Amino acid sequence: MKWRMGDVVVMTWPKCGTTWMQEIIWTMRNNPDLNNPLADMSITSRVPFIDMDMFMLAETLQNPNPDNPLLSDFLKVCPGANPADGVQLQLATVMPDPRTIKTHIPLSLLHPTILDNSKVVFVARNPRDVIVSLHHHYRIVKSLNFTGSMDNFVNYFVNDKLLYGPYWLHVQEAWAKRHHPNFHFIFYEDLKADIMTELNKLNKFLGLNLTKKQLCNVADYTSFNRMAARDKLLGPKTEDNPMFFKEIVRQDGGFFRKGTVCSWKEKLSPEMVNKIDQWTTKNLREIPFRYSL
Ligand code: A3P
């Protein structure tokens, strides 16, 4: 995919607050007065997730069913297009400027000119909460269907066996770029602690000059409760989404599970915390993660 001048790329490892940041940036750039009717469309059709095509089953692409939540907005935005040629890729191509793009691909695997023409916003989250959130995700998503224990899952994480490869490498590459003028590094925990301060920094980084009132609009519109209540943000609400296991969603929550900084306290044993912390000390010693607010 060709980057365009003015693109903003939301770059994260899964479960670090990607969807939140997608909605924050899209709203800041396209809907700061909360009057843009396009805001009702799913987040993926407003902020294409360029690596998602590789997860779509060949049968879904070859026999597109317009009721499939991943395809319905695509077919509206790209009428007559063939999903097998890449749903997200085609969405990104027709997307008018200013374009916001989501990726979990690390910096070193994207085109080396990305920071020449585009701005990257990177969100990192403390590894304990990432693991808990990702374990939940692997359990509710039918195509992932993880049935192992939390202990198993921690082992997969610390041995770098999960999708998208080593979290530490992803974060380390980003951290090394944190002073680049087109790169903005944010912690999920800082967004939770003081959203207005972080929105002000983003306002400056993106060169938007939004007013205080507009930034308040964004903060409110992208709060956990407001996002969780929006019907079409991720396609159908999680409870009704055919991509999720309904029973687990009912028991443990949907995509918008907790949205907090310390849910690891409820889910990880002291032994698991110890294992994760050893991994963090070995790989990400210099990153100032926070584990509570
Ligand atoms: P939890 O599972 O801890 O609740 P991603 O979008 O990268 O997949 O990240 C998902 C995580 O971000 C989930 O964490 C989700 O609840 C949380 N999240 C989504 N929207 C949020 C918001 N507006 N505020 C805070 N957390 C949010």
XYZ file of C-alpha atoms and ligand atoms in Angstrom:
320
model
C 0.000 0.000 0.000
C 1.264 3.492 -0.819
C 1.376 5.946 2.064
C -0.064 9.377 1.352
C 1.141 12.705 2.652
C -0.982 13.406 5.745
C -1.767 9.791 6.663
C -1.931 9.096 10.370
C -1.123 5.516 11.348
C -2.352 4.079 14.643
C 0.262 1.452 15.465
C -0.045 -0.945 18.390
C 0.400 -4.522 19.471
C -3.048 -6.115 19.943
C -5.068 -5.090 23.032
C -3.050 -1.992 23.857
C -5.959 0.376 23.165
C -5.977 0.384 19.372
C -9.726 0.829 18.914
C -9.784 3.631 21.460
C -6.976 5.457 19.674
C -8.574 4.870 16.239
C -11.761 6.479 17.486
C -9.888 9.333 19.196
C -7.900 10.237 16.110
C -10.734 9.813 13.626
C -12.977 11.962 15.823
C -10.314 14.639 16.298
C -9.699 14.829 12.564
C -13.197 14.310 11.207
C -15.792 14.909 13.872
C -14.644 17.293 16.619
C -18.072 18.986 16.678
C -19.818 15.604 16.751
C -21.937 16.313 13.698
C -20.402 14.051 11.049
C -22.951 11.422 9.926
C -20.114 9.090 8.842
C -19.334 8.566 12.529
C -22.132 5.962 12.566
C -20.169 3.626 10.333
C -18.037 0.865 11.819
C -14.561 1.869 12.897
C -12.954 -0.468 10.356
C -14.666 1.235 7.446
C -13.479 4.658 8.659
C -10.017 3.566 9.808
C -8.933 0.602 7.671
C -6.988 -2.146 9.436
C -4.503 -2.908 6.699
C -3.246 -6.231 8.039
C -6.719 -7.663 8.572
C -7.055 -9.116 5.078
C -4.597 -11.863 5.973
C -6.988 -13.100 8.668
C -10.031 -13.291 6.424
C -10.873 -16.793 5.357
C -10.623 -17.492 1.641
C -14.199 -18.781 1.673
C -15.437 -15.469 3.173
C -13.720 -13.531 0.427
C -14.733 -15.797 -2.396
C -18.402 -16.152 -1.407
C -19.071 -12.751 0.147
C -22.204 -12.627 2.258
C -23.349 -8.996 2.654
C -24.621 -9.842 6.170
C -21.066 -10.560 7.277
C -20.207 -7.582 9.507
C -16.724 -7.376 8.026
C -18.087 -7.069 4.515
C -21.299 -5.062 4.777
C -19.706 -1.616 5.138
C -17.031 -2.563 2.620
C -19.670 -3.314 -0.004
C -21.313 0.063 0.726
C -18.040 1.977 0.461
C -16.654 0.013 -2.505
C -19.741 -1.087 -4.496
C -18.915 -3.712 -7.095
C -15.398 -4.338 -5.709
C -14.200 -7.900 -5.314
C -13.447 -8.712 -1.625
C -10.894 -11.290 -2.764
C -8.718 -8.405 -3.971
C -8.365 -7.247 -0.355
C -11.154 -5.707 1.703
C -9.069 -3.420 3.886
C -6.620 -2.629 1.133
C -9.415 -1.422 -1.137
C -11.066 0.504 1.694
C -7.749 2.231 2.384
C -7.298 3.023 -1.290
C -10.688 4.726 -1.752
C -10.532 6.476 1.618
C -10.494 10.260 1.116
C -7.937 12.377 2.955
C -7.336 12.838 5.806
C -6.746 9.122 6.096
C -6.260 7.279 9.381
C -4.970 3.710 9.197
C -4.650 0.979 11.822
C -1.899 -1.606 11.932
C -0.350 -4.086 14.340
C 2.645 -4.506 12.034
C 5.853 -3.270 13.667
C 7.741 -0.314 12.311
C 10.586 -2.413 10.880
C 8.172 -4.345 8.640
C 6.475 -1.292 7.161
C 7.873 0.724 4.285
C 10.947 2.621 5.544
C 9.615 5.947 4.240
C 6.562 5.785 6.505
C 7.814 8.542 8.801
C 8.781 10.805 5.888
C 5.198 11.299 4.727
C 2.983 10.088 7.537
C 2.596 10.462 11.278
C 2.528 7.440 13.557
C 0.753 7.292 16.905
C 1.949 4.307 18.927
C 0.071 3.069 22.005
C 1.814 0.806 24.527
C 0.210 -0.859 27.555
C 1.654 -2.631 30.567
C 2.310 -6.298 29.714
C 0.262 -7.704 32.608
C -2.954 -6.055 31.368
C -2.098 -6.812 27.731
C -1.893 -10.515 28.557
C -5.192 -10.536 30.442
C -6.980 -8.613 27.705
C -5.489 -10.745 24.931
C -6.333 -13.989 26.719
C -9.958 -12.846 26.814
C -9.805 -11.912 23.129
C -8.370 -15.308 22.162
C -11.223 -16.957 24.070
C -14.146 -14.973 22.665
C -13.116 -14.830 19.006
C -14.344 -17.981 17.256
C -11.521 -18.092 14.741
C -8.939 -18.013 17.576
C -10.832 -20.420 19.874
C -8.220 -20.572 22.652
C -9.330 -23.100 25.258
C -6.179 -23.300 27.391
C -5.614 -21.827 30.837
C -4.296 -18.398 31.737
C -1.096 -20.112 32.815
C -0.678 -21.619 29.318
C -1.371 -18.254 27.813
C 1.249 -16.476 29.935
C 3.760 -19.081 28.731
C 2.856 -18.421 25.094
C 3.301 -14.694 25.671
C 6.682 -14.850 27.427
C 7.936 -17.298 24.793
C 6.863 -14.926 21.981
C 4.498 -17.510 20.469
C 1.459 -15.294 19.851
C 0.194 -13.648 16.699
C 2.214 -10.582 15.679
C 5.359 -11.920 17.321
C 7.256 -10.550 20.282
C 5.533 -7.695 22.075
C 8.882 -6.481 23.411
C 10.394 -6.085 19.951
C 7.379 -4.095 18.777
C 7.565 -1.742 21.772
C 11.343 -1.446 21.706
C 11.357 -0.351 18.064
C 8.711 2.248 18.823
C 10.455 3.490 21.956
C 13.638 4.037 19.944
C 11.678 6.357 17.645
C 9.895 8.297 20.394
C 11.748 11.553 19.702
C 11.135 11.500 15.939
C 8.980 14.523 15.014
C 6.496 12.315 13.142
C 6.239 9.682 15.866
C 4.135 9.982 18.998
C 4.468 7.388 21.770
C 1.571 7.111 24.245
C 0.877 4.808 27.172
C -2.646 3.423 27.623
C -2.225 4.126 31.344
C -1.603 7.841 30.671
C -4.759 8.033 28.555
C -6.684 6.532 31.445
C -5.058 8.792 34.031
C -5.526 12.109 32.253
C -7.241 12.047 28.891
C -7.265 15.848 28.438
C -3.492 16.132 28.794
C -3.004 13.387 26.210
C -5.562 14.927 23.832
C -3.752 18.258 24.084
C -0.475 16.547 23.143
C -2.173 14.820 20.209
C -3.727 18.121 19.127
C -0.256 19.615 18.901
C 1.325 16.538 17.274
C -1.376 16.351 14.606
C -1.385 20.136 14.070
C -5.151 20.359 14.462
C -5.708 23.446 16.619
C -8.902 22.044 18.121
C -10.529 24.169 20.800
C -10.934 23.104 24.416
C -14.632 22.498 23.759
C -13.805 20.243 20.793
C -11.257 18.283 22.835
C -13.874 17.816 25.557
C -16.254 16.515 22.890
C -13.629 13.992 21.812
C -12.886 12.906 25.393
C -16.536 12.326 26.141
C -17.399 10.673 22.822
C -14.476 8.236 23.096
C -14.930 7.353 26.775
C -15.189 3.646 27.529
C -18.909 3.752 28.332
C -19.822 5.806 25.266
C -17.817 3.592 22.919
C -19.140 0.385 24.481
C -22.701 1.644 23.999
C -22.330 2.329 20.273
C -24.128 -0.297 18.289
C -22.201 -0.310 15.065
C -18.680 0.569 16.124
C -17.300 -2.921 15.541
C -20.094 -4.269 13.353
C -22.934 -5.736 15.430
C -22.573 -5.339 19.201
C -20.321 -8.066 20.608
C -23.205 -9.990 22.156
C -24.840 -10.409 18.752
C -21.681 -10.608 16.676
C -21.398 -13.949 14.895
C -17.601 -13.779 15.177
C -17.718 -14.184 19.000
C -18.644 -17.048 21.313
C -21.859 -15.786 22.910
C -21.550 -17.862 26.074
C -18.085 -16.565 26.973
C -19.149 -13.012 26.137
C -22.105 -13.369 28.481
C -19.901 -14.736 31.262
C -16.741 -12.643 30.964
C -17.632 -9.627 28.850
C -17.378 -8.676 25.215
C -14.813 -6.646 23.293
C -15.307 -3.757 25.736
C -14.406 -5.904 28.708
C -13.093 -3.671 31.536
C -11.092 -0.806 30.072
C -9.068 -0.401 33.268
C -5.432 -0.372 34.272
C -5.330 -3.069 36.907
C -7.546 -5.927 35.790
C -4.425 -8.157 35.981
C -4.972 -8.130 39.758
C -8.154 -10.194 39.321
C -6.762 -12.659 36.813
C -3.066 -13.340 37.406
C -1.584 -15.395 40.237
C 1.585 -14.104 41.997
C 3.574 -16.774 40.079
C 2.237 -15.520 36.731
C 2.979 -11.904 37.663
C 6.484 -12.937 38.615
C 7.033 -14.704 35.281
C 5.736 -11.710 33.306
C 7.827 -9.274 35.326
C 10.978 -11.302 34.734
C 10.232 -11.232 31.018
C 9.633 -7.459 31.205
C 12.854 -6.828 33.116
C 14.793 -8.889 30.584
C 13.281 -7.292 27.480
C 11.776 -3.916 28.321
C 13.695 -2.735 31.362
C 13.853 0.902 30.239
C 10.128 1.333 29.487
C 8.307 3.041 32.379
C 5.169 0.879 32.452
C 2.602 1.543 35.159
C 0.515 -1.198 36.731
C -1.995 0.897 38.637
C -3.206 4.489 38.584
P -9.682 -4.800 28.348
O -9.775 -6.162 27.729
O -8.631 -4.724 29.418
O -10.987 -4.268 28.808
P -7.560 -3.104 21.309
O -8.502 -2.111 20.777
O -6.124 -2.818 21.049
O -7.970 -4.493 20.915
O -7.651 -3.035 22.909
C -8.793 -3.496 23.582
C -8.687 -3.064 25.036
O -8.904 -1.645 25.110
C -9.746 -3.722 25.889
O -9.176 -3.806 27.200
C -10.862 -2.678 25.801
O -11.818 -2.786 26.828
C -10.032 -1.406 25.936
N -10.760 -0.224 25.445
C -11.478 -0.083 24.301
N -12.019 1.136 24.241
C -11.634 1.792 25.353
C -11.897 3.101 25.868
N -12.659 3.971 25.225
N -11.335 3.429 27.060
C -10.560 2.548 27.743
N -10.283 1.296 27.309
C -10.810 0.929 26.129
